[in-house]
Tab-separated table of C-alpha atoms in Angstrom:
chain	number	residue	atom	x	y	z
A	153	MET	CA	-9.650	-9.741	-8.346
A	154	LYS	CA	-10.593	-5.882	-9.514
A	155	LYS	CA	-11.188	-3.643	-6.581
A	156	PHE	CA	-12.303	0.383	-6.496
A	157	ILE	CA	-10.972	1.531	-4.013
A	158	ASP	CA	-9.796	5.373	-2.501
A	159	ARG	CA	-11.346	8.057	-5.110
A	160	TYR	CA	-13.769	9.231	-2.648
A	161	ASP	CA	-13.324	13.247	-3.382
A	162	GLU	CA	-13.280	12.563	-6.700
A	163	ILE	CA	-16.522	10.621	-7.092
A	164	ASP	CA	-18.095	13.432	-4.092
A	165	PHE	CA	-16.838	15.759	-6.861
A	166	LEU	CA	-18.330	14.454	-10.363
A	167	GLU	CA	-21.233	13.759	-8.507
A	168	LYS	CA	-21.759	17.715	-7.424
A	169	GLU	CA	-21.081	18.725	-11.075
A	170	TYR	CA	-23.667	16.019	-12.115
A	171	LYS	CA	-25.939	17.843	-9.987
A	172	ARG	CA	-25.727	21.547	-10.938
A	173	ASP	CA	-27.786	23.518	-11.976
A	174	GLY	CA	-27.276	23.333	-15.828
A	175	SER	CA	-24.262	22.476	-18.038
A	176	ALA	CA	-20.687	21.359	-16.592
A	177	LEU	CA	-17.607	20.199	-18.243
A	178	VAL	CA	-14.938	18.689	-16.621
A	179	ILE	CA	-11.082	17.917	-16.978
A	180	LEU	CA	-9.920	14.821	-15.748
A	181	TYR	CA	-6.616	13.635	-17.277
A	182	GLY	CA	-4.126	12.364	-15.080
A	183	ARG	CA	-0.580	9.672	-16.494
A	184	ARG	CA	-1.480	6.291	-17.302
A	185	ARG	CA	-3.059	3.260	-15.694
A	186	VAL	CA	-3.565	5.792	-12.784
A	187	GLY	CA	-7.001	5.124	-13.222
A	188	LYS	CA	-8.944	7.050	-15.126
A	189	THR	CA	-10.985	4.866	-16.353
A	190	ALA	CA	-12.225	2.556	-13.740
A	191	LEU	CA	-13.117	6.195	-12.168
A	192	THR	CA	-15.501	7.027	-14.775
A	193	ASN	CA	-16.496	3.189	-15.141
A	194	LYS	CA	-17.884	4.054	-10.980
A	195	PHE	CA	-19.471	7.293	-11.271
A	196	ILE	CA	-21.742	6.652	-14.653
A	197	GLU	CA	-22.917	2.314	-13.206
A	198	ASP	CA	-25.983	3.857	-11.594
A	199	LYS	CA	-26.461	5.964	-14.380
A	200	GLN	CA	-27.360	6.615	-18.458
A	201	ALA	CA	-24.457	7.719	-20.058
A	202	VAL	CA	-22.259	7.290	-23.065
A	203	TYR	CA	-19.361	6.541	-23.245
A	204	PHE	CA	-17.010	6.289	-26.550
A	205	LEU	CA	-13.441	5.815	-26.115
A	206	ALA	CA	-11.220	8.343	-29.020
A	207	THR	CA	-7.580	5.694	-30.979
A	208	GLU	CA	-5.555	6.647	-32.485
A	209	GLU	CA	-6.569	5.888	-35.532
A	210	ASN	CA	-8.262	8.696	-38.065
A	211	GLU	CA	-10.672	11.627	-37.064
A	212	THR	CA	-13.335	9.802	-39.850
A	213	GLN	CA	-12.802	6.532	-38.061
A	214	ASN	CA	-13.695	7.879	-35.195
A	215	ARG	CA	-16.599	9.974	-35.755
A	216	ALA	CA	-17.990	6.654	-37.261
A	217	ALA	CA	-17.414	4.666	-33.915
A	218	PHE	CA	-18.603	7.749	-31.811
A	219	LYS	CA	-22.004	8.360	-34.245
A	220	THR	CA	-22.312	4.120	-34.088
A	221	ILE	CA	-21.854	4.829	-30.331
A	222	VAL	CA	-24.909	7.943	-29.937
A	223	ALA	CA	-26.982	5.558	-32.426
A	224	GLU	CA	-26.844	2.848	-30.696
A	225	GLN	CA	-27.551	4.546	-27.210
A	226	THR	CA	-30.446	6.624	-28.885
A	227	GLY	CA	-31.844	3.729	-30.934
A	228	ASN	CA	-31.922	6.314	-34.226
A	229	GLU	CA	-32.069	3.773	-37.038
A	230	LEU	CA	-31.613	6.992	-39.515
A	231	LEU	CA	-28.411	8.100	-37.851
A	232	MET	CA	-26.895	4.328	-37.646
A	233	ASN	CA	-26.830	4.086	-41.614
A	234	ALA	CA	-26.379	7.861	-42.541
A	235	ASN	CA	-23.081	8.578	-43.613
A	236	VAL	CA	-22.243	11.859	-41.590
A	237	ASP	CA	-19.115	13.871	-42.077
A	238	SER	CA	-19.430	16.329	-38.823
A	239	TRP	CA	-19.348	15.984	-35.364
A	240	ASP	CA	-22.062	18.311	-34.778
A	241	MET	CA	-24.617	16.319	-36.277
A	242	ILE	CA	-24.165	13.545	-33.307
A	243	PHE	CA	-24.280	15.611	-30.552
A	244	LYS	CA	-27.305	17.337	-31.801
A	245	VAL	CA	-29.269	14.470	-32.166
A	246	TRP	CA	-27.946	13.069	-28.619
A	247	MET	CA	-29.362	16.268	-27.363
A	248	ASP	CA	-33.297	15.931	-29.047
A	249	THR	CA	-33.263	12.332	-27.949
A	250	ALA	CA	-35.426	12.449	-25.049
A	251	PHE	CA	-34.469	11.345	-22.009
A	252	SER	CA	-35.778	10.232	-18.351
A	253	GLY	CA	-32.793	10.639	-16.882
A	254	GLU	CA	-31.783	13.767	-14.229
A	255	LYS	CA	-29.154	15.048	-17.079
A	256	LYS	CA	-27.526	14.253	-19.780
A	257	LEU	CA	-24.306	12.666	-19.784
A	258	MET	CA	-21.447	11.897	-21.865
A	259	ILE	CA	-17.854	10.484	-20.942
A	260	ILE	CA	-15.025	11.006	-23.836
A	261	ASP	CA	-11.848	9.112	-23.260
A	262	GLU	CA	-8.381	9.119	-24.451
A	263	PHE	CA	-10.077	12.878	-26.023
A	264	GLN	CA	-6.270	14.245	-26.532
A	265	TYR	CA	-6.438	10.761	-29.458
A	266	LEU	CA	-8.910	12.936	-31.139
A	267	GLY	CA	-7.062	16.550	-31.348
A	268	LYS	CA	-3.501	14.302	-32.764
A	269	ALA	CA	-5.574	13.344	-34.948
A	270	ASN	CA	-7.018	16.642	-35.567
A	271	HIS	CA	-5.160	19.187	-34.371
A	272	ALA	CA	-8.490	22.061	-34.850
A	273	PHE	CA	-10.954	19.450	-32.970
A	274	PRO	CA	-10.375	21.039	-29.895
A	275	SER	CA	-11.655	24.533	-31.639
A	276	VAL	CA	-14.864	21.571	-33.374
A	277	PHE	CA	-15.623	20.363	-29.898
A	278	GLN	CA	-15.817	24.092	-29.074
A	279	LYS	CA	-18.296	25.835	-31.055
A	280	ILE	CA	-20.262	22.430	-30.318
A	281	TRP	CA	-20.103	23.034	-26.354
A	282	ASP	CA	-21.241	27.136	-27.426
A	283	THR	CA	-23.479	26.007	-29.919
A	284	ILE	CA	-25.179	22.899	-28.359
A	285	LEU	CA	-23.764	21.967	-25.194
A	286	LYS	CA	-23.945	24.682	-23.025
A	287	ASP	CA	-27.107	25.628	-22.799
A	288	ARG	CA	-28.682	22.959	-21.844
A	289	ASN	CA	-28.435	20.200	-18.863
A	290	VAL	CA	-25.435	18.630	-19.854
A	291	MET	CA	-22.138	17.364	-18.457
A	292	VAL	CA	-19.102	16.146	-20.373
A	293	VAL	CA	-16.272	14.693	-18.997
A	294	LEU	CA	-12.894	14.820	-21.711
A	295	CYS	CA	-10.473	12.270	-20.331
A	296	GLY	CA	-6.672	11.897	-21.293
A	297	SER	CA	-3.203	10.005	-20.083
A	298	LEU	CA	-1.109	12.484	-21.790
A	299	ILE	CA	-0.612	14.779	-19.077
A	300	SER	CA	1.406	17.252	-21.993
A	301	MET	CA	-1.772	17.061	-25.069
A	302	MET	CA	-4.483	17.563	-22.296
A	303	GLU	CA	-3.026	20.402	-20.943
A	304	SER	CA	-2.028	22.361	-24.407
A	305	GLN	CA	-6.449	21.221	-25.642
A	306	THR	CA	-8.149	21.428	-22.198
A	307	LEU	CA	-6.210	23.813	-19.839
A	308	ALA	CA	-4.096	26.732	-21.702
A	309	TYR	CA	-4.478	29.439	-22.428
A	310	SER	CA	-4.181	29.071	-25.628
A	311	SER	CA	-6.919	26.170	-26.033
A	312	PRO	CA	-10.147	27.298	-27.516
A	313	LEU	CA	-11.640	25.027	-24.710
A	314	TYR	CA	-9.952	27.761	-21.661
A	315	GLY	CA	-12.387	29.078	-19.191
A	316	ARG	CA	-15.235	26.247	-20.903
A	317	ARG	CA	-14.793	23.544	-18.559
A	318	THR	CA	-16.797	24.196	-14.805
A	319	GLY	CA	-13.895	21.976	-12.412
A	320	GLN	CA	-11.272	19.786	-13.623
A	321	ILE	CA	-9.357	16.565	-11.894
A	322	LYS	CA	-5.316	15.577	-12.197
A	323	LEU	CA	-5.510	12.106	-10.639
A	324	LYS	CA	-2.869	11.136	-8.833
A	325	GLN	CA	-1.605	8.233	-7.112
A	326	ILE	CA	-3.456	6.640	-4.408
A	327	PRO	CA	-1.926	7.471	-1.477
A	328	PHE	CA	-0.339	4.305	1.251
A	329	ARG	CA	-2.781	4.233	3.752
A	330	HIS	CA	-5.347	2.906	1.494
A	331	TYR	CA	-2.927	-0.578	1.010
A	332	GLN	CA	-4.006	-2.363	3.366
A	333	GLU	CA	-7.400	-2.798	1.816
A	334	PHE	CA	-5.512	-3.540	-0.771
A	335	PHE	CA	-2.926	-6.572	0.718
A	336	SER	CA	-5.777	-7.357	3.966
A	337	ASP	CA	-3.141	-9.916	4.160
A	338	LYS	CA	0.197	-8.085	4.536
A	339	SER	CA	1.942	-7.010	7.901
A	340	GLU	CA	3.266	-3.355	7.359
A	341	LYS	CA	6.869	-3.996	6.563
A	342	GLU	CA	4.730	-5.964	2.960
A	343	LEU	CA	2.776	-3.094	3.083
A	344	ILE	CA	6.026	-0.435	2.349
A	345	GLU	CA	7.079	-2.542	-0.124
A	346	TYR	CA	4.970	-3.456	-2.881
A	347	TYR	CA	3.688	0.241	-1.772
A	348	ALA	CA	7.776	0.978	-3.307
A	349	ILE	CA	7.232	-0.493	-6.220
A	350	THR	CA	3.889	0.153	-7.363
A	351	GLY	CA	3.809	3.285	-6.060
A	352	GLY	CA	0.253	4.017	-6.238
A	353	VAL	CA	-0.717	2.724	-9.263
A	354	PRO	CA	-4.050	0.444	-9.410
A	355	LYS	CA	-2.744	-1.094	-13.103
A	356	TYR	CA	0.490	-2.635	-10.502
A	357	ILE	CA	-0.723	-2.360	-7.636
A	358	GLU	CA	-3.618	-4.915	-9.670
A	359	LEU	CA	-0.071	-7.384	-11.144
A	360	PHE	CA	0.914	-7.635	-7.183
A	361	TYR	CA	-2.687	-9.618	-5.623
A	362	ASP	CA	-1.584	-13.078	-6.115
A	363	SER	CA	2.393	-12.645	-4.892
A	364	SER	CA	3.523	-15.067	-1.875
A	365	ASP	CA	6.207	-11.805	-1.861
A	366	ILE	CA	7.441	-8.691	-2.813
A	367	TYR	CA	10.634	-10.521	-4.744
A	368	ALA	CA	8.651	-13.001	-6.409
A	369	ALA	CA	5.930	-10.059	-7.437
A	370	ILE	CA	9.845	-8.120	-8.711
A	371	GLU	CA	11.194	-12.289	-10.705
A	372	ASN	CA	7.168	-12.430	-12.398
A	373	ASN	CA	5.960	-9.072	-12.648
A	374	VAL	CA	8.763	-6.331	-13.733
A	375	LEU	CA	11.987	-8.710	-14.750
A	376	SER	CA	9.668	-11.358	-16.744
A	377	LYS	CA	10.177	-9.379	-20.618
A	378	SER	CA	6.724	-10.019	-21.313
A	379	SER	CA	5.207	-8.088	-18.577
A	380	PHE	CA	4.565	-4.532	-19.220
A	381	LEU	CA	6.205	-3.416	-16.406
A	382	TYR	CA	9.403	-4.033	-17.940
A	383	ASP	CA	9.269	-1.726	-20.979
A	384	GLU	CA	6.987	1.172	-19.130
A	385	PRO	CA	8.824	3.835	-18.464
A	386	ASN	CA	9.666	3.796	-22.622
A	387	PHE	CA	5.813	3.028	-23.630
A	388	LEU	CA	5.266	6.241	-21.025
A	389	LEU	CA	7.925	8.284	-21.405
A	390	GLN	CA	7.497	7.375	-25.460
A	391	ARG	CA	3.794	9.054	-25.117
A	392	GLU	CA	4.552	12.205	-24.064
A	393	VAL	CA	8.274	13.848	-24.965
A	394	SER	CA	10.235	12.689	-28.414
A	395	GLU	CA	13.843	12.994	-27.045
A	396	VAL	CA	13.544	10.032	-25.234
A	397	GLY	CA	17.123	8.891	-24.849
A	398	SER	CA	17.718	12.290	-23.120
A	399	TYR	CA	15.196	12.154	-20.341
A	400	PHE	CA	16.117	8.088	-20.184
A	401	SER	CA	19.431	9.869	-19.503
A	402	ILE	CA	18.643	12.446	-16.664
A	403	ILE	CA	16.673	9.713	-14.902
A	404	LYS	CA	18.936	8.089	-14.598
A	405	THR	CA	21.433	10.411	-13.527
A	406	ILE	CA	19.568	11.087	-10.356
A	407	ALA	CA	18.317	7.770	-9.913
A	408	SER	CA	21.582	7.092	-9.467
A	409	GLY	CA	22.533	9.828	-6.741
A	410	ASN	CA	22.948	13.128	-8.371
A	411	GLN	CA	20.503	14.791	-7.106
A	412	LYS	CA	21.730	18.571	-7.591
A	413	LEU	CA	21.708	20.607	-10.291
A	414	SER	CA	24.858	21.203	-10.916
A	415	LYS	CA	25.743	17.270	-9.945
A	416	ILE	CA	23.625	16.304	-12.880
A	417	ALA	CA	24.336	18.948	-15.571
A	418	THR	CA	28.531	18.070	-14.753
A	419	THR	CA	27.722	14.072	-15.251
A	420	LEU	CA	25.423	14.889	-18.573
A	421	GLU	CA	28.437	17.339	-19.537
A	422	LEU	CA	25.350	20.067	-20.514
A	423	LYS	CA	24.793	22.821	-19.859
A	424	GLN	CA	22.679	23.664	-16.819
A	425	THR	CA	20.217	26.251	-18.646
A	426	GLY	CA	20.123	23.283	-20.663
A	427	LEU	CA	18.562	21.181	-18.267
A	428	THR	CA	15.726	23.168	-17.756
A	429	LYS	CA	13.161	22.168	-19.890
A	430	TYR	CA	13.683	18.089	-20.213
A	431	LEU	CA	13.254	18.913	-16.221
A	432	LYS	CA	10.143	20.837	-15.589
A	433	THR	CA	8.354	18.108	-18.054
A	434	LEU	CA	9.692	15.716	-15.879
A	435	ILE	CA	8.135	17.676	-13.100
A	436	ASN	CA	4.501	18.216	-14.803
A	437	LEU	CA	4.662	14.548	-15.964
A	438	ASP	CA	4.686	13.756	-12.246
A	439	ILE	CA	8.432	11.616	-11.959
A	440	LEU	CA	10.532	14.424	-10.347
A	441	THR	CA	9.704	16.398	-8.190
A	442	ARG	CA	12.293	19.740	-7.097
A	443	GLU	CA	12.342	19.612	-3.174
A	444	VAL	CA	13.849	21.878	-0.814
A	445	PRO	CA	14.465	21.954	3.057
A	446	VAL	CA	11.228	23.100	4.422
A	447	THR	CA	12.670	25.897	6.380
A	448	GLU	CA	13.438	27.672	3.064
A	449	ASP	CA	11.455	31.114	2.544
A	450	ASN	CA	11.431	31.198	-0.919
A	451	PRO	CA	11.427	27.672	-2.212
A	452	GLU	CA	11.015	29.067	-6.315
A	453	ASN	CA	14.458	30.869	-5.555
A	454	SER	CA	16.559	28.235	-3.451
A	455	LYS	CA	19.685	27.410	-4.553
A	456	ARG	CA	19.612	24.362	-1.904
A	457	GLY	CA	16.970	22.238	-4.132
A	458	LEU	CA	17.521	18.912	-5.172
A	459	TYR	CA	15.671	17.037	-7.886
A	460	LYS	CA	13.678	13.877	-6.425
A	461	ILE	CA	12.392	11.211	-8.619
A	462	LYS	CA	8.969	10.710	-7.130
A	463	ASP	CA	7.107	8.571	-8.785
A	464	ASN	CA	8.093	5.038	-6.949
A	465	PHE	CA	8.168	2.456	-9.923
A	466	MET	CA	10.230	4.916	-12.162
A	467	LEU	CA	12.306	5.466	-8.885
A	468	PHE	CA	13.275	1.262	-8.984
A	469	TRP	CA	13.009	0.735	-12.500
A	470	PHE	CA	16.245	2.767	-12.989
A	471	LYS	CA	18.019	2.248	-10.158
A	472	PHE	CA	17.835	-1.638	-10.926
A	473	ILE	CA	16.110	-2.291	-14.360
A	474	PHE	CA	18.094	-0.021	-16.619
A	475	PRO	CA	21.578	-0.865	-14.917
A	476	ASN	CA	20.978	-4.095	-15.483
A	477	LEU	CA	18.949	-4.680	-18.798
A	478	SER	CA	22.442	-6.491	-20.226
A	479	TYR	CA	21.934	-9.323	-18.034
A	480	ILE	CA	18.301	-9.779	-17.883
A	481	GLU	CA	18.371	-9.403	-22.086
A	482	SER	CA	20.937	-11.838	-22.294
A	483	GLY	CA	18.472	-14.610	-20.140
A	484	HIS	CA	20.451	-14.306	-17.023
A	485	ALA	CA	17.496	-12.404	-15.406
A	486	GLU	CA	18.793	-14.051	-11.748
A	487	LEU	CA	21.527	-11.748	-12.413
A	488	ALA	CA	20.483	-8.787	-11.783
A	489	MET	CA	17.489	-10.557	-8.869
A	490	LYS	CA	20.097	-11.235	-6.870
A	491	LYS	CA	21.475	-7.323	-6.954
A	492	ILE	CA	17.927	-6.130	-5.793
A	493	ARG	CA	17.616	-8.733	-3.399
A	494	THR	CA	21.152	-7.839	-1.651
A	495	ASN	CA	20.184	-4.203	-2.277
A	496	PHE	CA	16.483	-3.638	-2.444
A	497	VAL	CA	15.645	-2.567	1.170
A	498	ASP	CA	18.554	-0.436	2.092
A	499	ALA	CA	19.130	1.394	-1.370
A	500	HIS	CA	15.871	1.383	-2.213
A	501	VAL	CA	12.960	1.175	0.550
A	502	SER	CA	14.109	3.001	3.783
A	503	TYR	CA	13.803	6.383	1.149
A	504	VAL	CA	10.427	5.322	0.199
A	505	TYR	CA	9.624	4.534	4.015
A	506	GLU	CA	10.576	8.145	4.634
A	507	ASP	CA	7.862	9.504	2.205
A	508	VAL	CA	5.412	7.352	3.958
A	509	CYS	CA	5.598	8.579	7.005
A	510	ILE	CA	5.583	11.992	5.487
A	511	GLU	CA	2.346	11.301	4.866
A	512	LYS	CA	1.705	8.998	7.834
A	513	MET	CA	2.626	12.884	9.678
A	514	TRP	CA	0.072	15.052	8.106
A	515	ALA	CA	-2.502	12.134	9.302
A	516	LEU	CA	-0.969	12.728	13.268
A	517	ASN	CA	-1.653	16.084	12.616
A	518	ALA	CA	-5.683	16.149	11.685
A	519	GLY	CA	-5.603	13.326	14.553
A	520	ASP	CA	-4.743	16.530	17.050
A	521	THR	CA	-1.711	14.466	18.055
A	522	TRP	CA	-0.005	17.393	19.246
A	523	ASP	CA	-1.622	20.574	21.595
A	524	PHE	CA	-1.004	22.214	18.597
A	525	HIS	CA	-1.098	21.706	14.235
A	526	PHE	CA	1.710	22.079	11.921
A	527	ASP	CA	1.087	23.681	8.888
A	528	LYS	CA	4.600	22.769	6.676
A	529	VAL	CA	6.150	19.281	6.388
A	530	GLY	CA	9.606	17.626	4.440
A	531	ARG	CA	13.027	17.175	5.167
A	532	TRP	CA	15.372	19.735	6.396
A	533	TRP	CA	19.427	19.029	4.867
A	534	ASN	CA	22.401	21.591	5.176
A	535	ASN	CA	26.108	20.710	3.797
A	536	ASN	CA	26.551	18.804	6.524
A	537	THR	CA	23.581	17.039	7.967
A	538	GLU	CA	19.979	15.815	6.786
A	539	ILE	CA	16.821	14.972	9.082
A	540	ASP	CA	13.942	12.709	7.820
A	541	ILE	CA	11.108	14.650	8.569
A	542	VAL	CA	11.080	18.590	9.642
A	543	ALA	CA	7.702	19.421	10.517
A	544	LEU	CA	6.761	23.948	11.317
A	545	ASP	CA	3.740	26.003	13.227
A	546	GLN	CA	4.473	28.349	11.401
A	547	GLU	CA	3.038	30.769	13.612
A	548	GLY	CA	3.019	29.322	16.970
A	549	GLY	CA	6.384	28.921	16.231
A	550	ARG	CA	6.724	24.958	17.515
A	551	VAL	CA	8.910	22.432	15.266
A	552	ILE	CA	9.043	18.966	14.607
A	553	PHE	CA	11.699	16.514	13.954
A	554	GLY	CA	11.820	12.797	12.917
A	555	GLU	CA	13.528	10.387	11.798
A	556	CYS	CA	12.294	7.364	10.095
A	557	LYS	CA	13.881	3.799	10.931
A	558	TYR	CA	13.684	0.445	8.155
A	559	TRP	CA	15.395	-0.750	9.824
A	560	THR	CA	15.460	-4.771	11.154
A	561	ASN	CA	16.227	-3.963	14.486
A	562	LYS	CA	14.148	-2.448	16.784
A	563	VAL	CA	15.578	1.455	17.181
A	564	GLY	CA	17.289	2.836	20.527
A	565	VAL	CA	17.842	5.812	22.382
A	566	ASP	CA	20.873	6.575	20.350
A	567	VAL	CA	18.972	7.651	17.756
A	568	LEU	CA	17.143	9.566	19.702
A	569	ARG	CA	20.071	11.801	20.705
A	570	ASN	CA	21.786	11.549	16.941
A	571	LEU	CA	17.864	12.776	16.084
A	572	GLU	CA	17.943	15.803	19.290
A	573	LEU	CA	22.016	16.814	18.331
A	574	LYS	CA	21.394	17.468	14.703
A	575	ALA	CA	18.111	19.740	15.324
A	576	LYS	CA	20.343	22.200	16.987
A	577	GLN	CA	21.715	22.756	13.637
A	578	VAL	CA	18.474	24.079	12.451
A	579	GLU	CA	18.784	27.942	12.891
A	580	TRP	CA	14.432	28.242	12.093
A	581	LYS	CA	12.868	30.208	14.925
A	582	ARG	CA	16.371	29.234	17.151
A	583	GLU	CA	15.622	31.577	19.698
A	584	MET	CA	11.764	31.201	19.998
A	585	ARG	CA	10.752	28.318	19.071
A	586	LYS	CA	9.785	24.551	21.243
A	587	ASP	CA	10.773	21.709	19.921
A	588	TYR	CA	8.956	17.286	19.359
A	589	PHE	CA	10.392	14.413	18.248
A	590	ILE	CA	9.189	11.671	16.631
A	591	LEU	CA	10.667	8.441	15.382
A	592	PHE	CA	9.672	6.100	13.292
A	593	SER	CA	10.740	2.439	13.092
A	594	VAL	CA	9.221	-0.470	10.751
A	595	ASN	CA	10.495	-3.090	13.941
A	596	GLY	CA	10.193	-1.232	17.214
A	597	PHE	CA	11.467	0.227	20.124
A	598	SER	CA	14.530	-0.654	22.213
A	599	ASP	CA	12.976	-1.381	26.193
A	600	GLU	CA	15.303	2.405	26.991
A	601	LEU	CA	13.513	3.784	24.674
A	602	THR	CA	10.347	3.009	25.413
A	603	GLU	CA	10.497	4.268	28.635
A	604	LEU	CA	12.205	7.040	27.856
A	605	SER	CA	9.443	8.434	25.318
A	606	LYS	CA	7.021	7.742	28.746
A	607	ALA	CA	8.688	10.648	30.800
A	608	ARG	CA	8.380	12.874	27.878
A	609	LYS	CA	6.073	14.760	26.757
A	610	ASP	CA	7.519	15.708	23.906
A	611	LEU	CA	8.559	12.430	22.092
A	612	ILE	CA	6.355	10.592	19.926
A	613	LEU	CA	7.466	7.136	18.950
A	614	MET	CA	5.736	5.607	16.049
A	615	SER	CA	5.715	1.327	14.371
């Protein structure tokens, strides 16, 4: 059963664009499976709209399909039977047709395929917008799932459409806080495990609805060679980049724990400068992120940056599927499954849990949990120590230190004492700051730590 969950801000934005005076041109793009089509379908469900899905066919075939859709909606038999060799005529017919709605509305999905079939199409559409659409009461939404092509065709300064849009949405994955709405019968711990693989991608989430537990879900939907998730990373990258093998090597290297630029380069036997364009592309595709210690004043110039796979499914696949493809392809998927059962929690879920906790930190911040509000939160590390969460109130000089424990046992006082020692190594405003502490645990806390927290106003326990 498909469920439409979250996307409140995006729907609200689209509604405001629809109600604005005059014309509106919105660019909606994001990675495949993230829910762009579901979002537009939800938006237009109570409106009269033309919805056109472009394909990878040539321009002539796409134009013929577009002509048919417009002719059917407008009831124009002349257009239906005409041989039309320009896009302008179809848009003119659409605009000149009497319409009872508030604003004429059109969705062009997979817009990038039109530009792929004809590199001049963004210029063609720019002329149509300027001469036929922009001075009318009309809204057009251009959707696309190839991020690099959508940015170059619609958003880049060099694009003919640059400056025409009235707004844009880069659709992201759904946050963890909404997972209970997808899986109402799952515990918090189970939800974290599901999130650790599906990563907020609606299409992936749908596949996991009917599974009894996370391991059954993995076996049926990832290890099965007939499932689209089995080869999903290859499919995603083939659509976006030309050198898939090079990108696979980089992602695999990072997934195995080499997160520093120097280590990545050394492992791949490449110069660091030769990696720059690949890393930038993967960041732009929302597969990687570059993290620096949260206390760094100039993150862009920091030499302490680490590259991290931010896409949960990609991280899981390169940790557990890619290294075991030989087992799976030879018909011994049970060997890969055995490794997953042994290492899934400690080598994967526990790291994703840190991201879940950082998301929870923002919710606590908005809920006035402390008598101040932090404005920055992330991880912190030096050569010897790592802290899962450090949140900074930069104006007030207050800092929250946190640890995230996805353990089978309850968290005890020793974890707090260790965190307090690590906090002393953080030099940020050391002379004037006030320290606070927060501990996250999926299996609760010891009685001793629970009693201690009652006596300390600077300590919060979250389970």
